Short mmCIF file of C-alpha atoms in Angstrom, two decimals:
data_model
loop_
_atom_site.label_atom_id
_atom_site.label_comp_id
_atom_site.label_asym_id
_atom_site.label_seq_id
_atom_site.Cartn_x
_atom_site.Cartn_y
_atom_site.Cartn_z
CA UNK A 1 66.35 7.89 5.05
CA UNK A 2 62.77 7.79 6.25
CA UNK A 3 60.87 11.06 6.47
CA UNK A 4 60.19 12.12 10.04
CA UNK A 5 56.65 11.69 11.32
CA UNK A 6 55.26 15.25 11.26
CA UNK A 7 53.36 14.63 14.48
CA UNK A 8 56.66 14.14 16.28
CA UNK A 9 57.28 17.83 15.62
CA UNK A 10 54.21 19.08 17.46
CA UNK A 11 52.90 18.79 20.98
CA UNK A 12 49.36 20.12 20.72
CA UNK A 13 46.61 21.20 18.34
CA UNK A 14 47.69 24.85 18.21
CA UNK A 15 50.91 23.87 16.43
CA UNK A 16 49.26 22.09 13.50
CA UNK A 17 48.22 25.04 11.37
CA UNK A 18 51.71 25.99 10.08
CA UNK A 19 52.39 22.37 9.12
CA UNK A 20 49.10 22.19 7.23
CA UNK A 21 49.87 25.47 5.46
CA UNK A 22 53.09 23.96 4.12
CA UNK A 23 51.24 20.95 2.71
CA UNK A 24 48.20 22.60 1.12
CA UNK A 25 47.68 24.78 -1.90
CA UNK A 26 47.30 28.34 -0.64
CA UNK A 27 43.68 28.91 -1.75
CA UNK A 28 42.60 25.65 -0.09
CA UNK A 29 44.44 26.52 3.12
CA UNK A 30 42.95 30.02 3.16
CA UNK A 31 39.48 28.60 2.61
CA UNK A 32 39.83 26.53 5.78
CA UNK A 33 41.75 29.08 7.85
CA UNK A 34 40.03 32.28 6.89
CA UNK A 35 37.12 34.16 8.36
CA UNK A 36 34.78 36.93 7.31
CA UNK A 37 35.79 40.56 6.96
CA UNK A 38 38.82 41.59 9.00
CA UNK A 39 38.62 38.25 10.86
CA UNK A 40 38.06 39.94 14.22
CA UNK A 41 35.38 37.42 15.22
CA UNK A 42 37.62 34.57 14.11
CA UNK A 43 40.33 35.84 16.47
CA UNK A 44 37.87 36.43 19.30
CA UNK A 45 36.67 32.81 19.21
CA UNK A 46 40.10 31.77 20.41
CA UNK A 47 40.71 34.78 22.67
CA UNK A 48 37.46 34.13 24.54
CA UNK A 49 38.95 31.10 26.26
CA UNK A 50 41.68 33.33 27.73
CA UNK A 51 38.98 35.38 29.44
CA UNK A 52 38.31 32.48 31.80
CA UNK A 53 40.55 30.68 34.27
CA UNK A 54 40.18 27.24 35.82
CA UNK A 55 39.75 26.89 39.59
CA UNK A 56 41.51 23.61 40.50
CA UNK A 57 40.44 21.47 43.45
CA UNK A 58 42.77 18.93 45.04
CA UNK A 59 42.80 16.03 47.51
CA UNK A 60 40.24 14.33 45.31
CA UNK A 61 40.62 10.72 44.23
CA UNK A 62 41.26 11.19 40.51
CA UNK A 63 42.83 7.80 39.90
CA UNK A 64 40.01 7.12 37.44
CA UNK A 65 38.56 9.71 35.06
CA UNK A 66 35.38 9.03 33.06
CA UNK A 67 35.05 11.06 29.87
CA UNK A 68 31.88 9.45 28.53
CA UNK A 69 28.67 11.43 28.25
CA UNK A 70 25.49 11.62 26.19
CA UNK A 71 24.13 14.20 23.77
CA UNK A 72 20.54 13.88 22.59
CA UNK A 73 20.56 10.74 24.70
CA UNK A 74 23.17 9.25 22.36
CA UNK A 75 26.35 7.89 23.94
CA UNK A 76 29.59 9.79 23.34
CA UNK A 77 33.07 8.62 24.33
CA UNK A 78 33.87 12.20 25.33
CA UNK A 79 32.08 15.56 25.07
CA UNK A 80 33.66 16.34 21.70
CA UNK A 81 32.14 16.04 18.21
CA UNK A 82 33.54 16.75 14.78
CA UNK A 83 31.87 19.89 13.45
CA UNK A 84 30.51 19.84 9.90
CA UNK A 85 33.17 21.16 7.54
CA UNK A 86 33.12 21.29 3.77
CA UNK A 87 35.22 19.74 1.02
CA UNK A 88 37.58 17.43 2.91
CA UNK A 89 39.21 16.39 -0.35
CA UNK A 90 40.83 19.82 -0.47
CA UNK A 91 42.93 18.54 2.45
CA UNK A 92 43.41 14.88 1.55
CA UNK A 93 42.48 12.59 -1.37
CA UNK A 94 40.46 10.27 0.88
CA UNK A 95 38.43 13.18 2.19
CA UNK A 96 35.58 12.42 4.55
CA UNK A 97 36.29 8.69 4.53
CA UNK A 98 39.63 9.29 6.27
CA UNK A 99 37.94 11.60 8.76
CA UNK A 100 35.19 9.09 9.43
CA UNK A 101 37.57 6.19 10.03
CA UNK A 102 39.52 8.26 12.54
CA UNK A 103 36.36 9.33 14.33
CA UNK A 104 35.23 5.70 14.45
CA UNK A 105 38.53 4.63 15.99
CA UNK A 106 38.18 7.17 18.79
CA UNK A 107 34.39 6.70 19.03
CA UNK A 108 33.55 10.32 18.27
CA UNK A 109 30.43 11.50 16.43
CA UNK A 110 31.05 13.13 13.07
CA UNK A 111 28.73 15.77 11.62
CA UNK A 112 28.77 15.26 7.85
CA UNK A 113 28.31 18.42 5.80
CA UNK A 114 25.91 18.97 2.95
CA UNK A 115 29.11 20.11 1.20
CA UNK A 116 30.99 16.88 1.89
CA UNK A 117 33.00 15.52 -1.03
CA UNK A 118 31.94 11.96 -0.21
CA UNK A 119 28.30 10.82 -0.53
CA UNK A 120 26.65 10.49 2.83
CA UNK A 121 25.89 6.82 2.16
CA UNK A 122 29.61 6.09 1.67
CA UNK A 123 30.49 7.82 4.92
CA UNK A 124 27.87 5.63 6.61
CA UNK A 125 29.61 2.45 5.42
CA UNK A 126 32.53 3.21 7.75
CA UNK A 127 30.27 2.64 10.74
CA UNK A 128 31.11 6.01 12.32
CA UNK A 129 28.56 7.59 14.64
CA UNK A 130 27.18 10.35 12.43
CA UNK A 131 24.87 13.33 12.19
CA UNK A 132 23.89 15.08 8.96
CA UNK A 133 24.37 18.83 8.60
CA UNK A 134 21.82 20.47 6.30
CA UNK A 135 21.96 23.60 4.19
CA UNK A 136 18.57 24.38 2.71
CA UNK A 137 18.71 25.27 -0.97
CA UNK A 138 16.05 27.34 -2.67
CA UNK A 139 14.67 24.13 -4.12
CA UNK A 140 13.30 22.59 -0.93
CA UNK A 141 12.86 19.21 -2.61
CA UNK A 142 16.64 18.80 -2.56
CA UNK A 143 16.72 19.16 1.22
CA UNK A 144 13.86 16.70 1.47
CA UNK A 145 15.81 14.10 -0.49
CA UNK A 146 18.97 14.67 1.54
CA UNK A 147 17.20 14.29 4.87
CA UNK A 148 15.50 11.12 3.63
CA UNK A 149 18.84 9.70 2.54
CA UNK A 150 20.42 10.57 5.88
CA UNK A 151 17.62 8.86 7.79
CA UNK A 152 17.80 5.75 5.60
CA UNK A 153 21.59 5.67 6.07
CA UNK A 154 21.44 5.62 9.85
CA UNK A 155 22.36 9.19 10.70
CA UNK A 156 21.46 10.15 14.26
CA UNK A 157 20.34 13.76 13.86
CA UNK A 158 19.81 16.58 11.39
CA UNK A 159 21.96 19.63 12.13
CA UNK A 160 20.31 22.61 10.48
CA UNK A 161 22.78 25.46 9.94
CA UNK A 162 20.78 28.68 10.28
CA UNK A 163 23.45 31.37 9.94
CA UNK A 164 23.98 31.30 6.17
CA UNK A 165 21.07 32.99 4.41
CA UNK A 166 23.90 34.47 2.36
CA UNK A 167 27.57 33.54 2.32
CA UNK A 168 29.76 35.79 4.46
CA UNK A 169 32.33 38.08 2.86
CA UNK A 170 35.45 35.96 3.14
CA UNK A 171 38.14 38.24 1.82
CA UNK A 172 40.82 35.56 1.49
CA UNK A 173 38.54 33.67 -0.90
CA UNK A 174 37.87 36.84 -2.88
CA UNK A 175 41.60 37.53 -3.23
CA UNK A 176 42.23 33.94 -4.28
CA UNK A 177 39.40 34.07 -6.83
CA UNK A 178 38.00 30.85 -5.49
CA UNK A 179 35.17 30.71 -8.02
CA UNK A 180 37.89 30.30 -10.67
CA UNK A 181 40.51 28.34 -8.73
CA UNK A 182 38.25 25.75 -7.10
CA UNK A 183 38.89 22.32 -8.69
CA UNK A 184 35.98 21.22 -10.84
CA UNK A 185 36.47 17.59 -9.81
CA UNK A 186 35.77 18.42 -6.17
CA UNK A 187 32.04 18.62 -5.57
CA UNK A 188 29.48 18.41 -2.84
CA UNK A 189 28.94 14.75 -3.63
CA UNK A 190 25.61 14.28 -1.88
CA UNK A 191 24.20 17.53 -3.17
CA UNK A 192 25.08 17.66 -6.86
CA UNK A 193 21.42 18.33 -7.53
CA UNK A 194 21.91 21.70 -5.87
CA UNK A 195 24.00 22.88 -8.80
CA UNK A 196 22.32 25.39 -11.08
CA UNK A 197 24.86 25.46 -13.85
CA UNK A 198 28.33 25.00 -12.43
CA UNK A 199 29.51 22.27 -10.15
CA UNK A 200 28.07 21.92 -6.65
CA UNK A 201 31.35 23.20 -5.27
CA UNK A 202 32.78 26.01 -7.36
CA UNK A 203 29.28 27.51 -7.53
CA UNK A 204 29.38 28.31 -3.82
CA UNK A 205 32.03 30.95 -4.41
CA UNK A 206 30.16 32.75 -7.18
CA UNK A 207 29.00 36.10 -5.71
CA UNK A 208 25.97 36.01 -8.02
CA UNK A 209 24.94 32.54 -6.92
CA UNK A 210 21.76 32.20 -4.87
CA UNK A 211 22.74 28.83 -3.46
CA UNK A 212 21.12 29.19 -0.02
CA UNK A 213 17.45 29.69 0.79
CA UNK A 214 17.35 33.18 2.31
CA UNK A 215 13.63 32.86 3.02
CA UNK A 216 14.03 30.20 5.73
CA UNK A 217 12.15 31.11 8.95
CA UNK A 218 11.14 29.57 12.27
CA UNK A 219 7.87 28.40 10.70
CA UNK A 220 9.85 26.16 8.34
CA UNK A 221 10.99 23.97 11.24
CA UNK A 222 7.61 22.25 11.07
CA UNK A 223 8.38 21.34 7.44
CA UNK A 224 11.78 19.99 8.43
CA UNK A 225 10.40 18.02 11.37
CA UNK A 226 7.90 16.31 9.10
CA UNK A 227 10.64 14.95 6.85
CA UNK A 228 11.97 12.35 9.30
CA UNK A 229 11.85 11.26 12.94
CA UNK A 230 15.45 12.39 13.44
CA UNK A 231 16.12 14.92 16.20
CA UNK A 232 16.80 18.46 14.98
CA UNK A 233 19.84 20.43 16.10
CA UNK A 234 20.02 24.15 15.29
CA UNK A 235 23.56 25.34 14.59
CA UNK A 236 24.23 29.07 14.64
CA UNK A 237 22.31 30.30 17.69
CA UNK A 238 24.07 33.34 19.22
CA UNK A 239 21.47 35.09 21.39
CA UNK A 240 19.17 34.31 24.28
CA UNK A 241 16.26 35.42 22.11
CA UNK A 242 16.94 32.84 19.41
CA UNK A 243 17.65 30.19 22.04
CA UNK A 244 14.24 30.79 23.58
CA UNK A 245 12.56 30.62 20.20
CA UNK A 246 14.42 27.39 19.44
CA UNK A 247 13.07 25.76 22.58
CA UNK A 248 9.57 27.02 21.87
CA UNK A 249 9.84 25.67 18.32
CA UNK A 250 10.53 22.20 19.70
CA UNK A 251 14.08 21.65 18.47
CA UNK A 252 16.04 18.98 20.29
CA UNK A 253 19.41 20.70 20.76
CA UNK A 254 21.37 23.70 19.59
CA UNK A 255 24.92 24.72 18.86
CA UNK A 256 26.14 28.15 19.92
CA UNK A 257 28.21 29.09 16.89
CA UNK A 258 29.27 32.03 14.73
CA UNK A 259 30.30 29.64 11.94
CA UNK A 260 33.93 29.76 12.98
CA UNK A 261 34.01 33.51 12.40
CA UNK A 262 33.20 32.95 8.73
CA UNK A 263 29.84 34.72 8.46
CA UNK A 264 29.31 38.00 10.37
CA UNK A 265 32.54 39.71 11.35
CA UNK A 266 31.95 41.76 14.47
CA UNK A 267 29.74 39.13 16.06
CA UNK A 268 30.66 38.01 19.56
CA UNK A 269 32.81 34.99 20.28
CA UNK A 270 30.71 31.88 20.70
CA UNK A 271 32.06 31.18 24.19
CA UNK A 272 31.20 34.71 25.31
CA UNK A 273 27.50 34.24 24.54
CA UNK A 274 27.31 30.64 25.75
CA UNK A 275 26.23 31.59 29.33
CA UNK A 276 23.28 33.70 28.16
CA UNK A 277 22.11 30.95 25.81
CA UNK A 278 22.43 28.31 28.52
CA UNK A 279 20.43 30.49 30.89
CA UNK A 280 17.70 31.04 28.30
CA UNK A 281 17.44 27.32 27.58
CA UNK A 282 17.20 26.49 31.26
CA UNK A 283 18.20 22.86 30.87
CA UNK A 284 15.28 22.02 28.59
CA UNK A 285 17.47 20.91 25.67
CA UNK A 286 21.15 20.15 25.14
CA UNK A 287 23.42 23.09 24.32
CA UNK A 288 26.74 22.69 22.50
CA UNK A 289 29.32 25.23 21.39
CA UNK A 290 31.96 25.48 18.68
CA UNK A 291 34.64 27.96 17.73
CA UNK A 292 38.18 28.27 19.06
CA UNK A 293 38.49 24.96 20.94
CA UNK A 294 42.15 23.94 20.83
CA UNK A 295 42.90 22.46 24.26
CA UNK A 296 41.45 19.98 26.70
CA UNK A 297 41.24 22.85 29.17
CA UNK A 298 39.04 24.67 26.65
CA UNK A 299 36.59 21.79 26.76
CA UNK A 300 36.46 21.98 30.55
CA UNK A 301 35.82 25.73 30.41
CA UNK A 302 33.00 25.30 27.88
CA UNK A 303 31.35 22.57 29.92
CA UNK A 304 31.71 24.60 33.11
CA UNK A 305 29.88 27.45 31.36
CA UNK A 306 27.00 25.13 30.54
CA UNK A 307 27.76 23.33 27.29
CA UNK A 308 26.90 19.67 27.02
CA UNK A 309 29.70 19.17 24.49
CA UNK A 310 31.93 21.05 22.08
CA UNK A 311 32.52 20.74 18.36
CA UNK A 312 35.92 21.15 16.71
CA UNK A 313 36.54 22.06 13.09
CA UNK A 314 39.82 23.51 11.87
CA UNK A 315 42.10 21.36 14.11
CA UNK A 316 40.95 18.10 12.58
CA UNK A 317 41.14 19.57 9.08
CA UNK A 318 44.80 20.40 9.78
CA UNK A 319 45.31 16.85 11.01
CA UNK A 320 43.66 15.54 7.85
CA UNK A 321 45.89 17.68 5.64
CA UNK A 322 49.05 16.59 7.43
CA UNK A 323 48.40 12.90 7.90
CA UNK A 324 45.03 11.79 6.59
CA UNK A 325 43.20 9.34 8.84
CA UNK A 326 46.17 9.09 11.21
CA UNK A 327 46.29 12.86 11.48
CA UNK A 328 42.65 13.21 12.46
CA UNK A 329 43.08 10.40 14.96
CA UNK A 330 46.12 12.17 16.45
CA UNK A 331 44.05 15.32 16.92
CA UNK A 332 41.24 13.49 18.69
CA UNK A 333 43.51 11.40 20.89
CA UNK A 334 45.60 14.43 21.86
CA UNK A 335 42.49 16.41 22.79
CA UNK A 336 41.13 13.42 24.71
CA UNK A 337 44.34 13.06 26.71
CA UNK A 338 44.46 16.79 27.47
CA UNK A 339 40.82 16.71 28.58
CA UNK A 340 41.48 13.81 30.92
CA UNK A 341 44.43 15.63 32.49
CA UNK A 342 42.54 18.93 32.82
CA UNK A 343 39.68 17.14 34.55
CA UNK A 344 42.05 15.37 36.93
CA UNK A 345 43.77 18.62 37.83
CA UNK A 346 40.48 20.37 38.51
CA UNK A 347 39.15 17.53 40.64
CA UNK A 348 36.46 16.27 38.26
CA UNK A 349 36.32 12.49 37.94
CA UNK A 350 33.46 12.59 35.45
CA UNK A 351 32.02 14.98 32.90
CA UNK A 352 28.92 15.39 35.06
CA UNK A 353 31.09 16.86 37.82
CA UNK A 354 32.26 19.81 35.72
CA UNK A 355 30.38 22.80 37.13
CA UNK A 356 30.33 26.63 37.00
CA UNK A 357 32.35 26.67 40.22
CA UNK A 358 35.34 25.36 38.26
CA UNK A 359 35.86 28.58 36.26
CA UNK A 360 36.21 32.25 37.01
CA UNK A 361 36.94 35.43 35.04
CA UNK A 362 40.59 36.04 34.29
CA UNK A 363 41.91 39.04 36.23
CA UNK A 364 41.48 42.21 34.22
CA UNK A 365 39.93 40.38 31.26
CA UNK A 366 36.20 40.94 31.89
#
């Protein structure tokens, strides 16, 4: 008797997490699922979408819906990108290659992490539209080599994550003793030179490790810009003040993000601060947001509040854990179909027609 397709058991992205939990080793699942501290910010990322309602408009010809858009002037099949996430081989043996093939099939841009378990050149061979996410190590020469490799391998942008001068206190990882449990054979394949004794993987969980460059400042953006002609995206902006400084520093785009609730517990939900960041930017550069996106309606809400696009993380990792390439593709196709329906039911025939008038505060929630 053939085993039932697990995706026949679910209807949407919110139902994937329990299935992934059943298929993963507990420390690996907790690493993906967990947040910092008491995980309040992690919970708020999702709850923030419930603080807004959609305002549907009807008697509009919605027989054709166009999802395509651009970010950084680069074409996107829909306003959704794959956020940079680490160590895909914890979810599936094919790791980032399975993710990349799925993203290619749905024509979605994938942000490849410094902590990817597949070298960035191998990911590039799939042909997926790709950006490179950069963590800056204390040895700046390592970052220089990584950016050079990304440029030579056809990556379309450098996504500098700015919210990890130190790793957040992720209590699930502490309880699971990740620095001991983490498989030695799983490494940050493109960044093995970052290792200072252990593997470039397990070392990240060592509380005494000084893996990240805590001295990074706004002035260092000039150094990064000189490394390649690639556009620079700042990921981790959470205030109007930093958004203004980002524009003044000449970055090309930014991502409103609290690192999926994995860094500073008690920080606001990303969606809650999106409007102030959008206002500060004033249309001068593209603004994206990540954290808590689970539905096509969530994408509409984020775009109505000023985002150019959203990034998703945990949902596609659950898809990867459950079904590899096919699982990631299911996640993207399901989100795409939900987005198309949500746009049709709010009277938007194209992404450019999604406006602030399409959302309002939920009664009693703001």
